């Protein structure tokens, strides 16, 4: 385990998967991360690379050859190198290897940088294409935050508040974890002046039942931030995912956490051709170029 800290926060990260496992606010004496109870879900914040979500039949085709990858890719299961470590920051590095090339035919450097700024943690993904041709990839986060954040409150005391009004239509997942053809509204339509209209709102109340049909998958939301909060508490967190076109909200069944997942990429659709180059949301990185995205969480 590796730690970074400042006057406000102490953060723990595991070299395996460069996984964020602890996000502790010193003044509040509060742990904001889910503590990976294996009875529900034994992870806290896996890193998603080089794919996000599942592949149709767990495989894809590139330049006439078929490869197999598990859901969310391999980075979360590999040990990263410690590239640099300072008091309030740390940089992890993963290289392509002979083993990764068997399932993902691209040479790369994948770098994760965690940095603290007062009561804010920034997490930056850097993907470098070391090959001679275009690189196809997805990348994303899967941080799980404790709900409730403090004793005496319940799961249903919390809600997510988006920055902008949203018509919250989820893209449902099949039993195989693939994106279905049509979105569906989370909320029932409302009757206004005898007309049935879609509901737009900033608020998504949290209930355990909300995730009984897997994750809520959103595309191209208006908002770039969302806040986890309760009207019964002064403690909250604001999550900034600007630059990520897809967002997942998920919890394991009846578990006391919620994942806020910023994605540059998405699971295959049920009708996908399985050609990597035709995958929705795939990022194309020219030879020698660097791709960078960052999300941040501010604790209050």
Coordinates of C-alpha atoms in Angstrom, one line a residue:
X1 CA 0.0 0.0 0.0
X2 CA 1.2 3.5 -0.8
X3 CA 0.0 6.7 0.8
X4 CA -0.2 10.4 -0.1
X5 CA -1.4 13.1 2.2
X6 CA -1.7 16.8 3.0
X7 CA -3.2 18.8 5.8
X8 CA -6.8 17.7 4.8
X9 CA -6.7 14.2 3.3
X10 CA -4.9 10.9 3.5
X11 CA -5.2 8.6 0.5
X12 CA -4.2 4.9 0.1
X13 CA -3.5 3.3 -3.2
X14 CA -2.6 -0.3 -4.0
X15 CA 0.1 -1.0 -6.6
X16 CA -2.1 -3.9 -7.9
X17 CA -4.3 -2.2 -10.4
X18 CA -3.1 1.2 -9.1
X19 CA -6.4 1.0 -7.2
X20 CA -7.6 3.7 -4.9
X21 CA -8.6 2.0 -1.6
X22 CA -8.8 4.7 1.0
X23 CA -9.9 8.4 0.9
X24 CA -9.8 9.7 4.4
X25 CA -10.7 13.2 5.6
X26 CA -8.6 14.0 8.6
X27 CA -10.6 16.8 10.1
X28 CA -14.0 15.0 9.7
X29 CA -12.5 11.7 10.7
X30 CA -14.4 10.1 7.8
X31 CA -13.5 7.4 5.3
X32 CA -15.2 8.2 2.0
X33 CA -14.3 5.0 0.1
X34 CA -16.1 1.7 0.2
X35 CA -13.9 -0.8 2.1
X36 CA -14.2 -3.7 -0.4
X37 CA -16.3 -6.1 1.7
X38 CA -16.1 -9.3 -0.3
X39 CA -19.5 -10.4 0.8
X40 CA -20.8 -7.7 -1.6
X41 CA -18.0 -6.6 -3.9
X42 CA -14.3 -7.0 -3.0
X43 CA -13.0 -3.9 -4.8
X44 CA -12.9 -0.2 -4.1
X45 CA -11.9 1.6 -7.4
X46 CA -10.7 -0.7 -10.2
X47 CA -9.1 1.0 -13.2
X48 CA -10.7 0.2 -16.6
X49 CA -8.3 -0.3 -19.4
X50 CA -7.9 -1.1 -22.4
X51 CA -11.7 -1.6 -22.5
X52 CA -14.7 -0.4 -20.5
X53 CA -17.5 -2.8 -19.8
X54 CA -18.0 -6.1 -21.5
X55 CA -17.3 -7.4 -25.0
X56 CA -19.8 -9.4 -27.0
X57 CA -18.8 -13.0 -26.3
X58 CA -15.8 -11.6 -24.4
X59 CA -13.9 -11.1 -27.7
X60 CA -13.1 -8.6 -30.4
X61 CA -11.6 -8.7 -33.9
X62 CA -8.7 -6.5 -35.1
X63 CA -7.1 -6.7 -38.5
X64 CA -8.6 -10.2 -39.1
X65 CA -7.5 -11.7 -35.7
X66 CA -9.7 -12.4 -32.8
X67 CA -8.7 -11.6 -29.2
X68 CA -10.3 -12.3 -25.8
X69 CA -10.5 -9.8 -23.0
X70 CA -12.5 -9.9 -19.7
X71 CA -14.9 -7.2 -18.7
X72 CA -13.1 -3.9 -18.1
X73 CA -9.8 -5.2 -19.4
X74 CA -6.6 -6.3 -17.7
X75 CA -5.1 -3.3 -16.0
X76 CA -7.1 -3.8 -12.8
X77 CA -5.4 -7.2 -12.2
X78 CA -1.8 -6.2 -13.0
X79 CA 0.8 -4.7 -10.6
X80 CA 1.9 -1.1 -11.7
X81 CA 5.4 0.3 -11.2
X82 CA 5.9 3.2 -8.9
X83 CA 7.3 5.9 -11.2
X84 CA 7.4 8.8 -8.8
X85 CA 6.2 9.4 -5.2
X86 CA 6.1 12.6 -3.3
X87 CA 4.2 13.8 -0.2
X88 CA 0.9 14.7 -1.9
X89 CA 1.2 12.8 -5.1
X90 CA 2.1 9.5 -6.8
X91 CA 2.6 8.3 -10.3
X92 CA 2.0 4.6 -11.4
X93 CA 3.1 3.1 -14.7
X94 CA 2.0 0.0 -16.6
X95 CA 3.8 -1.1 -19.8
X96 CA 2.6 -3.4 -22.5
X97 CA 4.3 -6.8 -22.2
X98 CA 4.5 -10.1 -24.2
X99 CA 1.5 -11.2 -22.2
X100 CA -0.7 -8.2 -22.9
X101 CA 0.2 -8.3 -26.6
X102 CA -1.4 -11.8 -26.7
X103 CA -4.8 -10.3 -25.9
X104 CA -4.3 -6.6 -26.9
X105 CA -2.0 -6.0 -29.9
X106 CA -0.8 -2.5 -29.1
X107 CA 2.4 -1.3 -27.4
X108 CA 1.7 1.4 -24.8
X109 CA 2.5 3.1 -21.6
X110 CA -0.5 3.6 -19.2
X111 CA 0.2 6.1 -16.4
X112 CA -2.0 7.0 -13.5
X113 CA -1.3 10.1 -11.4
X114 CA -2.9 10.8 -8.1
X115 CA -2.5 14.3 -6.7
X116 CA -4.0 16.2 -3.7
X117 CA -5.0 19.8 -3.7
X118 CA -6.4 20.8 -0.3
X119 CA -9.6 18.7 0.1
X120 CA -9.6 17.5 -3.5
X121 CA -8.1 14.4 -5.1
X122 CA -7.3 14.5 -8.8
X123 CA -6.9 11.2 -10.8
X124 CA -5.3 11.5 -14.2
X125 CA -5.0 8.9 -16.9
X126 CA -2.2 9.2 -19.5
X127 CA -2.1 6.7 -22.4
X128 CA 0.9 6.8 -24.7
X129 CA 0.9 5.0 -28.0
X130 CA 4.4 3.5 -28.4
X131 CA 3.5 1.7 -31.7
X132 CA 3.8 2.7 -35.3
X133 CA 0.1 2.6 -36.1
X134 CA -3.1 3.9 -34.5
X135 CA -4.0 2.5 -31.1
X136 CA -7.6 1.7 -30.2
X137 CA -8.6 1.8 -26.5
X138 CA -11.0 2.8 -23.8
X139 CA -10.3 4.0 -20.3
X140 CA -12.3 4.8 -17.2
X141 CA -12.8 4.8 -13.5
X142 CA -14.9 2.8 -11.1
X143 CA -14.6 4.4 -7.7
X144 CA -17.0 3.2 -5.0
X145 CA -18.0 5.7 -2.3
X146 CA -19.4 4.7 1.1
X147 CA -23.2 5.3 1.6
X148 CA -24.0 6.3 4.2
X149 CA -20.9 8.4 4.9
X150 CA -21.5 8.5 8.6
X151 CA -23.3 6.6 11.4
X152 CA -26.9 7.3 12.1
X153 CA -27.9 7.8 8.5
X154 CA -29.3 5.3 6.0
X155 CA -28.8 4.6 2.3
X156 CA -32.1 6.3 1.3
X157 CA -31.1 9.5 3.1
X158 CA -28.7 10.2 0.2
X159 CA -29.1 11.4 -3.4
X160 CA -27.0 12.4 -6.3
X161 CA -27.4 16.0 -7.5
X162 CA -26.3 16.8 -11.0
X163 CA -24.9 20.1 -12.0
X164 CA -27.6 20.6 -14.7
X165 CA -31.1 19.5 -15.3
X166 CA -31.0 16.0 -16.9
X167 CA -33.5 13.8 -18.7
X168 CA -32.2 10.7 -17.0
X169 CA -32.5 8.0 -19.5
X170 CA -30.4 4.9 -18.8
X171 CA -29.2 2.5 -21.5
X172 CA -30.2 -0.9 -20.1
X173 CA -27.8 -3.8 -20.1
X174 CA -28.6 -7.3 -21.2
X175 CA -27.9 -10.3 -19.0
X176 CA -24.5 -10.5 -20.7
X177 CA -23.7 -6.9 -19.8
X178 CA -24.2 -5.6 -23.4
X179 CA -26.0 -2.3 -24.2
X180 CA -29.5 -2.7 -25.4
X181 CA -31.0 -0.9 -28.4
X182 CA -33.2 1.8 -26.7
X183 CA -32.8 4.0 -23.6
X184 CA -35.4 4.0 -20.9
X185 CA -36.4 6.7 -18.5
X186 CA -35.5 6.1 -14.8
X187 CA -38.6 8.1 -13.7
X188 CA -42.2 7.7 -14.8
X189 CA -43.4 10.4 -17.2
X190 CA -45.5 13.2 -15.7
X191 CA -48.9 14.5 -16.8
X192 CA -48.7 18.3 -17.3
X193 CA -51.7 20.1 -18.8
X194 CA -53.0 16.7 -19.9
X195 CA -49.8 16.0 -21.8
X196 CA -47.4 13.2 -20.9
X197 CA -43.9 14.7 -20.7
X198 CA -40.4 13.5 -19.8
X199 CA -39.2 14.5 -16.4
X200 CA -36.1 16.7 -16.2
X201 CA -34.4 16.9 -12.8
X202 CA -31.0 17.4 -11.1
X203 CA -31.8 14.9 -8.4
X204 CA -31.4 11.1 -8.4
X205 CA -32.5 9.7 -5.0
X206 CA -30.5 6.6 -4.0
X207 CA -32.3 3.4 -3.1
X208 CA -30.9 -0.2 -3.1
X209 CA -33.6 -1.2 -5.6
X210 CA -32.3 1.3 -8.1
X211 CA -29.4 -1.1 -9.0
X212 CA -31.3 -4.4 -9.0
X213 CA -31.2 -4.3 -12.8
X214 CA -27.4 -3.6 -13.0
X215 CA -25.8 -0.2 -13.6
X216 CA -27.3 3.0 -14.8
X217 CA -25.5 3.8 -18.0
X218 CA -25.8 7.4 -19.3
X219 CA -24.5 8.9 -22.5
X220 CA -23.6 12.6 -23.1
X221 CA -25.1 14.1 -20.0
X222 CA -25.4 17.9 -19.8
X223 CA -23.6 17.9 -16.4
X224 CA -19.9 17.6 -15.8
X225 CA -20.2 17.3 -12.0
X226 CA -22.4 15.4 -9.6
X227 CA -22.6 15.6 -5.8
X228 CA -23.3 12.8 -3.4
X229 CA -25.1 14.4 -0.4
X230 CA -27.8 14.1 2.2
X231 CA -30.1 16.8 3.6
X232 CA -29.4 15.3 7.0
X233 CA -25.7 15.8 6.9
X234 CA -23.1 18.5 6.3
X235 CA -20.7 16.0 4.7
X236 CA -20.8 15.3 1.0
X237 CA -18.5 14.8 -2.0
X238 CA -18.5 16.5 -5.4
X239 CA -17.3 14.4 -8.4
X240 CA -16.0 16.1 -11.5
X241 CA -16.0 14.1 -14.7
X242 CA -15.5 16.7 -17.4
X243 CA -14.2 15.2 -20.7
X244 CA -15.8 11.8 -20.1
X245 CA -18.7 11.2 -22.5
X246 CA -20.2 8.2 -20.6
X247 CA -21.1 7.9 -17.0
X248 CA -22.0 4.8 -15.0
X249 CA -23.8 4.7 -11.6
X250 CA -23.7 1.3 -9.9
X251 CA -23.8 -0.6 -6.7
X252 CA -23.7 -4.3 -5.9
X253 CA -27.1 -5.6 -4.7
X254 CA -28.0 -4.3 -1.2
X255 CA -24.4 -3.0 -0.6
X256 CA -23.7 0.3 1.2
X257 CA -21.9 2.1 -1.6
X258 CA -22.4 3.9 -4.9
X259 CA -20.0 3.9 -7.8
X260 CA -19.7 7.0 -9.9
X261 CA -17.9 5.8 -13.0
X262 CA -16.4 8.2 -15.6
X263 CA -15.8 6.4 -18.9
X264 CA -14.1 7.2 -22.2
X265 CA -15.6 4.0 -23.7
X266 CA -18.6 1.8 -23.2
X267 CA -19.7 -1.9 -23.3
X268 CA -20.5 -3.4 -26.6
X269 CA -24.0 -3.2 -27.8
X270 CA -26.0 -6.3 -28.4
X271 CA -25.8 -5.6 -32.2
X272 CA -22.1 -4.8 -32.3
X273 CA -20.0 -6.2 -35.1
X274 CA -17.2 -7.1 -32.7
X275 CA -14.7 -5.1 -34.9
X276 CA -12.6 -3.1 -32.4
X277 CA -12.4 -0.2 -34.9
X278 CA -16.2 0.0 -35.0
X279 CA -16.8 -0.1 -31.3
X280 CA -18.9 2.7 -29.8
X281 CA -16.9 5.3 -27.9
X282 CA -13.5 3.8 -28.9
X283 CA -10.6 6.2 -28.7
X284 CA -8.1 6.3 -31.6
X285 CA -4.6 7.4 -30.6
X286 CA -2.0 8.1 -33.4
X287 CA 1.5 6.7 -33.1
X288 CA 3.6 8.6 -30.6
X289 CA 0.7 10.6 -29.2
X290 CA -0.5 10.9 -25.6
X291 CA -4.2 10.8 -24.5
X292 CA -5.0 12.4 -21.2
X293 CA -8.2 12.6 -19.1
X294 CA -8.7 13.4 -15.4
X295 CA -11.5 13.1 -12.9
X296 CA -11.5 14.7 -9.4
X297 CA -13.4 14.3 -6.1
X298 CA -13.8 17.1 -3.5
X299 CA -14.7 16.1 0.0
X300 CA -16.8 18.3 2.2

